[in-house]
Amino acid sequence: MTLAVRVPEELSARVPAEQRGPGLERDDVRLLVSRGTEVSHHGFRELPGLLRAGDLLVVNTSATLAAAVDGWAGHARVVVHFSTRGDDGRWAVELREPDGRGTTRARAEKEEGLEVRLPGGGRLVLEEPLSPGSGRLWWARVHGAGVPVLLREHGRPIRYSYTERDQPLSVYQTVFALPSGDGTGSAEMPSAARPFTARLVAELVSRGVRFAPVRLDTGVASAESHEPPFPERFRVPEASARLINAARAGDGRVLAVGTTAVRAVESAADGDGVVRARAGWTGLVVTPERGVRVVDGLLTGLHEPEASHLLMLEAVAGRAAIDRGYEAAVRGRYLWHEFGDVHLLLP
């Protein structure tokens, strides 16, 4: 799915909402609401009034990692983006190079056996592409300090070229993020949840909206080629499965906060839409052909017109709703990307 709209460069959110002016907070972003092809415009703080008692928000508790680390390949400076830890202890990584503006660009030279010197005396060796059809992500073996220690001591959040400057890791954590015992997490922030504050969550709970925590550790997105997501680690706990099934059996709507939450929940659903407690790897790609079995609606950021995530949005809401919503977002000067405005797709 590719949208016909063109997103002007100035609509990229360059800094978080709370840095755009005095007194602003995370929830000072705009909220576009689509009910079918009907569109309305709101502030994110109006969300409690747009939901109803019995609705269930499925939220991703994966914490964001400081997943970008500087290194050297021979005499060339490189930046390693750590994406996903494999079951065998290797990590899927993307090698990039500095672009001279504080961010990075794709690096062409990647080959089996390439060695990267890391801070602290460690080294990384590329072993094989993550998948035969793509040379962007590679499985790599890290020698020296463990990767969680490396990221904690020398890493910084992955930053893309549309942002203005580096930000502390706290800017990339959502209110739902829970650190893991093994140091794993998401290479990129589950950003649909970023505008939530503790105050807003409390107001939602007071109005009878419930929350079902799940976890999906997001890997590195394709900044240039918009590939479908690779397999990612997920977990849907028993308590959350019960909450989701109860909402579906009653009058509540199951609303996913972010495409990551959709992927986790739909990966735990049987063919009849019953959600089971599950954990492991998911390679599920939600498309209009596959459809959704559990999710009634979705709160999500605004994606680039060629992004593969749009197929999931179409599966949830239909092509006409996405076309209409994105036309309204461009016309209304909504802001894009992880620090931008958000889009609520309701049935």
C-alpha positions as MATLAB code, in Angstrom:
seq = 'MTLAVRVPEELSARVPAEQRGPGLERDDVRLLVSRGTEVSHHGFRELPGLLRAGDLLVVNTSATLAAAVDGWAGHARVVVHFSTRGDDGRWAVELREPDGRGTTRARAEKEEGLEVRLPGGGRLVLEEPLSPGSGRLWWARVHGAGVPVLLREHGRPIRYSYTERDQPLSVYQTVFALPSGDGTGSAEMPSAARPFTARLVAELVSRGVRFAPVRLDTGVASAESHEPPFPERFRVPEASARLINAARAGDGRVLAVGTTAVRAVESAADGDGVVRARAGWTGLVVTPERGVRVVDGLLTGLHEPEASHLLMLEAVAGRAAIDRGYEAAVRGRYLWHEFGDVHLLLP';
ca = [
       0.000    0.000    0.000;
       1.357    3.408   -0.998;
      -0.622    6.535   -0.262;
      -1.117    9.230   -2.873;
      -0.431   12.046   -0.422;
       2.925   13.803   -0.209;
       4.159   14.721    3.252;
       6.071   18.040    3.215;
       9.428   17.879    4.969;
       8.420   20.607    7.413;
       5.752   18.290    8.861;
       8.425   16.047   10.408;
       8.425   16.486   14.192;
      11.989   17.525   14.919;
      11.801   17.619   18.724;
       9.418   16.159   21.335;
       6.275   18.083   22.225;
       7.576   19.095   25.646;
      10.538   20.880   24.028;
       8.469   23.026   21.665;
       7.568   25.681   24.190;
       7.388   26.523   27.887;
       4.813   24.631   29.916;
       4.226   21.941   27.287;
       4.095   18.241   28.160;
       4.154   14.956   26.278;
       0.404   14.944   25.809;
       0.452   18.350   24.089;
       0.105   16.716   20.677;
      -2.825   16.567   18.303;
      -5.130   13.618   17.828;
      -6.746   12.846   14.477;
      -9.742   10.526   14.875;
     -11.055    8.378   12.030;
     -14.391    6.575   12.280;
     -14.584    5.014    8.878;
     -14.122    7.908    6.458;
     -15.380   10.480    8.997;
     -12.523   12.535   10.430;
     -12.436   14.788   13.487;
      -9.657   16.833   15.086;
      -8.765   16.832   18.783;
      -6.004   17.306   21.319;
      -4.560   14.124   22.774;
      -5.825   15.093   26.239;
      -9.365   14.642   24.888;
      -8.755   10.872   24.524;
     -10.684    9.895   27.700;
     -13.809   11.564   26.323;
     -13.469    9.683   23.037;
     -13.358    6.246   24.690;
     -15.993    4.578   26.821;
     -16.169    2.421   29.936;
     -15.295   -1.167   29.059;
     -12.839   -0.256   26.320;
      -9.477   -2.007   26.622;
      -6.182   -0.420   25.593;
      -3.458   -2.937   24.746;
      -0.078   -1.351   25.532;
       3.499   -2.433   24.825;
       5.723   -2.455   27.922;
       9.008   -2.944   26.040;
      11.644   -0.415   27.119;
      13.688    1.435   24.508;
      17.397    0.630   24.342;
      20.301    2.992   23.767;
      20.855    0.889   20.649;
      23.297    3.033   18.608;
      27.022    2.551   19.297;
      30.015    4.111   17.532;
      32.747    1.816   16.215;
      35.529    1.448   13.664;
      35.736   -0.870   10.656;
      39.386   -0.584    9.675;
      40.007    3.166    9.421;
      36.342    4.001    8.768;
      34.031    5.201   11.475;
      30.756    3.287   11.610;
      27.642    3.328   13.754;
      26.192   -0.004   14.861;
      22.435   -0.185   15.377;
      21.694   -3.178   17.609;
      18.316   -4.568   16.583;
      17.421   -7.921   18.100;
      19.102  -10.548   20.258;
      18.892  -14.072   18.885;
      18.393  -17.232   20.921;
      22.014  -18.220   20.255;
      23.440  -15.038   21.801;
      24.131  -13.285   18.509;
      22.584   -9.903   17.712;
      20.970   -8.719   14.511;
      22.674   -5.420   13.689;
      22.655   -2.769   11.004;
      25.959   -1.110   10.115;
      25.612    2.539    9.126;
      28.003    5.419    8.624;
      27.945    9.023    9.899;
      26.371   11.470    7.458;
      28.111   14.578    8.797;
      24.878   15.974   10.301;
      24.862   14.007   13.527;
      22.805   11.179   12.060;
      23.629    8.245    9.782;
      23.096    6.842    6.301;
      23.079    3.314    4.923;
      26.511    1.709    4.541;
      27.164   -0.364    1.440;
      30.230   -2.307    2.596;
      29.046   -5.307    4.612;
      30.527   -8.758    4.259;
      30.970  -11.966    6.190;
      33.841  -11.692    8.646;
      33.885   -7.882    8.724;
      35.169   -6.827   12.146;
      34.106   -3.691   13.991;
      36.072   -2.376   16.960;
      33.764   -1.261   19.755;
      34.232    1.092   22.723;
      35.696   -0.523   25.807;
      37.901   -2.913   23.850;
      35.158   -5.174   22.478;
      34.680   -6.218   18.878;
      31.836   -7.303   16.650;
      32.105   -9.749   13.743;
      29.479  -10.003   11.000;
      28.534  -13.628   10.307;
      25.584  -13.786    7.875;
      22.640  -11.732    6.613;
      19.521  -11.978    8.739;
      17.585  -13.151    5.692;
      18.811  -14.227    2.238;
      16.894  -11.465    0.474;
      18.227   -8.568    2.521;
      21.744   -7.475    3.325;
      20.642   -4.614    5.569;
      20.563   -6.544    8.853;
      23.248   -9.081    9.742;
      23.712  -11.590   12.501;
      26.833  -10.623   14.407;
      28.833  -12.076   17.281;
      30.031   -9.630   19.932;
      33.255  -10.397   21.799;
      34.164   -8.645   25.045;
      31.598   -7.029   27.315;
      28.009   -8.181   26.940;
      25.778   -6.102   24.700;
      23.509   -4.835   27.532;
      26.603   -3.464   29.313;
      27.912   -2.004   26.050;
      24.637   -0.210   25.363;
      24.328    1.046   28.906;
      27.844    2.469   28.971;
      28.393    3.575   25.367;
      25.030    3.557   23.571;
      22.606    6.296   22.669;
      19.095    6.148   21.204;
      18.833    5.624   17.459;
      18.194    8.963   15.809;
      16.970    9.687   12.300;
      17.811   12.594   10.035;
      14.500   14.458   10.418;
      15.200   15.094   14.127;
      17.019   18.180   15.318;
      19.468   16.788   17.876;
      20.381   13.839   20.078;
      18.027   13.261   22.989;
      18.508   11.474   26.317;
      17.167    7.939   26.556;
      14.392    9.087   28.911;
      12.790   10.963   26.002;
      12.360    7.628   24.196;
      10.737    5.758   27.106;
       6.951    5.550   27.338;
       5.038    5.662   30.604;
       4.350    1.927   30.146;
       8.002    0.853   29.691;
       9.322   -1.807   32.058;
      13.025   -2.736   32.077;
      13.791   -6.393   31.429;
      16.017   -8.511   33.613;
      18.192   -9.596   30.687;
      18.843   -6.123   29.259;
      16.836   -6.666   26.068;
      14.175   -4.294   24.790;
      13.235   -2.304   21.730;
      15.749   -0.817   19.325;
      13.155    1.837   18.536;
      10.534    3.330   20.822;
       6.983    1.935   20.672;
       6.110    5.528   19.901;
       2.295    5.487   19.730;
       2.298    5.371   23.534;
       4.666    8.313   23.937;
       1.971   10.983   24.517;
       0.483    9.115   27.502;
       1.217   10.607   30.915;
       0.531    9.166   34.367;
      -2.210   11.780   34.797;
      -3.940   10.762   31.568;
      -3.714    7.060   32.423;
      -5.306    7.754   35.812;
      -8.151    9.665   34.143;
      -8.763    6.824   31.690;
      -8.870    4.284   34.516;
     -11.280    6.477   36.483;
     -13.624    6.443   33.469;
     -13.631    2.649   33.246;
     -11.055    2.171   30.487;
      -8.765   -0.764   31.199;
      -5.226   -1.625   30.146;
      -3.757   -4.936   28.978;
       0.063   -4.981   28.968;
       1.874   -7.022   26.329;
       5.454   -6.914   25.169;
       6.993   -6.823   21.711;
      10.658   -5.888   21.315;
      10.826   -3.835   18.143;
      13.807   -4.201   15.856;
      15.456   -1.570   13.704;
      13.101   -0.186   11.088;
      14.209    0.288    7.513;
      14.772    4.025    7.199;
      15.335    3.850    3.442;
      13.609    0.785    1.982;
      10.468    0.335    4.135;
      10.738   -3.434    4.412;
       8.115   -5.436    6.291;
       9.161   -6.129    9.893;
      11.470   -9.048   10.579;
      10.604  -11.626   13.288;
      10.477  -10.056   16.746;
      10.253  -11.397   20.284;
       6.863  -11.012   21.990;
       4.930  -11.996   25.087;
       1.213  -11.910   25.882;
       0.728  -12.816   29.567;
      -2.193  -14.874   30.845;
      -3.816  -11.942   32.662;
      -3.794   -9.805   29.512;
      -5.195  -12.646   27.400;
      -8.095  -12.938   29.870;
      -8.745   -9.178   29.765;
      -8.768   -9.155   25.962;
     -11.114  -12.136   25.704;
     -13.443  -10.625   28.311;
     -13.607   -7.323   26.423;
     -14.414   -9.122   23.196;
     -17.119  -11.178   24.925;
     -18.735   -8.025   26.338;
     -19.365   -4.572   24.958;
     -15.793   -3.304   25.175;
     -13.592   -2.513   22.213;
     -10.039   -3.848   21.984;
      -7.894   -0.877   20.954;
      -4.195   -1.438   20.340;
      -1.745    1.325   21.232;
       0.702    1.039   18.348;
       1.358   -1.381   15.530;
       3.647   -3.360   17.872;
       0.703   -4.123   20.160;
      -1.333   -5.268   17.147;
       1.429   -7.643   16.091;
       1.756   -9.116   19.574;
      -1.965   -9.639   20.151;
      -2.713  -10.993   16.688;
       0.243  -13.385   17.062;
      -1.364  -14.794   20.216;
      -4.820  -15.276   18.676;
      -6.296  -18.523   17.474;
      -8.224  -18.681   14.216;
     -11.454  -17.908   16.073;
      -9.971  -14.789   17.666;
      -9.463  -16.251   21.149;
      -6.220  -14.929   22.621;
      -3.936  -17.354   24.479;
      -0.976  -16.582   26.711;
       1.990  -16.929   24.369;
       5.633  -15.959   24.207;
       8.399  -16.430   21.659;
       9.075  -15.119   18.173;
       6.519  -13.790   15.742;
       6.980  -13.398   12.024;
       3.376  -12.318   11.510;
       2.848   -9.496    9.036;
      -0.690   -8.148    9.306;
      -2.059   -7.320    5.854;
      -5.546   -6.581    4.482;
      -5.598  -10.109    3.030;
      -4.880  -11.660    6.428;
      -7.053   -9.182    8.333;
      -7.279   -8.796   12.100;
      -8.968  -11.271   14.433;
      -8.864   -9.418   17.734;
      -8.201   -5.705   17.368;
     -11.168   -3.363   16.843;
      -9.206   -0.133   16.624;
      -5.742    1.342   16.737;
      -3.928    4.367   18.121;
      -0.844    4.982   16.006;
       1.580    7.596   14.802;
       1.562    8.983   11.291;
       3.629    6.846    8.919;
       5.372    7.768    5.692;
       3.189    7.161    2.610;
       5.319    4.205    1.489;
       5.729    2.577    4.942;
       4.869   -1.122    5.229;
       2.966   -0.378    8.480;
       0.177    1.128    6.379;
      -0.889   -2.377    5.333;
      -1.672   -3.093    8.989;
      -3.646    0.134    9.272;
      -5.618   -0.840    6.176;
      -6.309   -4.261    7.708;
      -7.776   -2.575   10.794;
      -9.713    0.304    9.234;
      -9.926   -0.183    5.466;
      -8.210    1.629    2.606;
     -10.784    4.417    2.292;
     -10.400    5.394    5.957;
      -6.606    5.544    5.705;
      -6.670    7.591    2.499;
      -9.175   10.037    3.987;
      -7.323   10.291    7.306;
      -3.944   10.974    5.752;
      -5.354   13.580    3.390;
      -6.840   15.330    6.436;
      -3.553   15.024    8.362;
      -1.545   16.703    5.591;
      -4.174   19.382    5.059;
      -4.372   19.986    8.817;
      -0.571   20.247    9.176;
      -0.238   17.343   11.595;
       3.308   16.373   12.586;
       4.850   13.047   11.564;
       7.178   10.449   13.134;
       7.919    9.384   16.711;
       7.715   12.868   18.243;
       4.669   13.842   16.202;
       0.894   13.715   16.425;
      -1.222   10.564   16.635;
      -4.114    8.959   14.775;
      -6.953    7.043   16.439;
      -8.742    4.561   14.182;
     -12.107    3.627   15.670;
     -14.648    1.141   14.313;
];
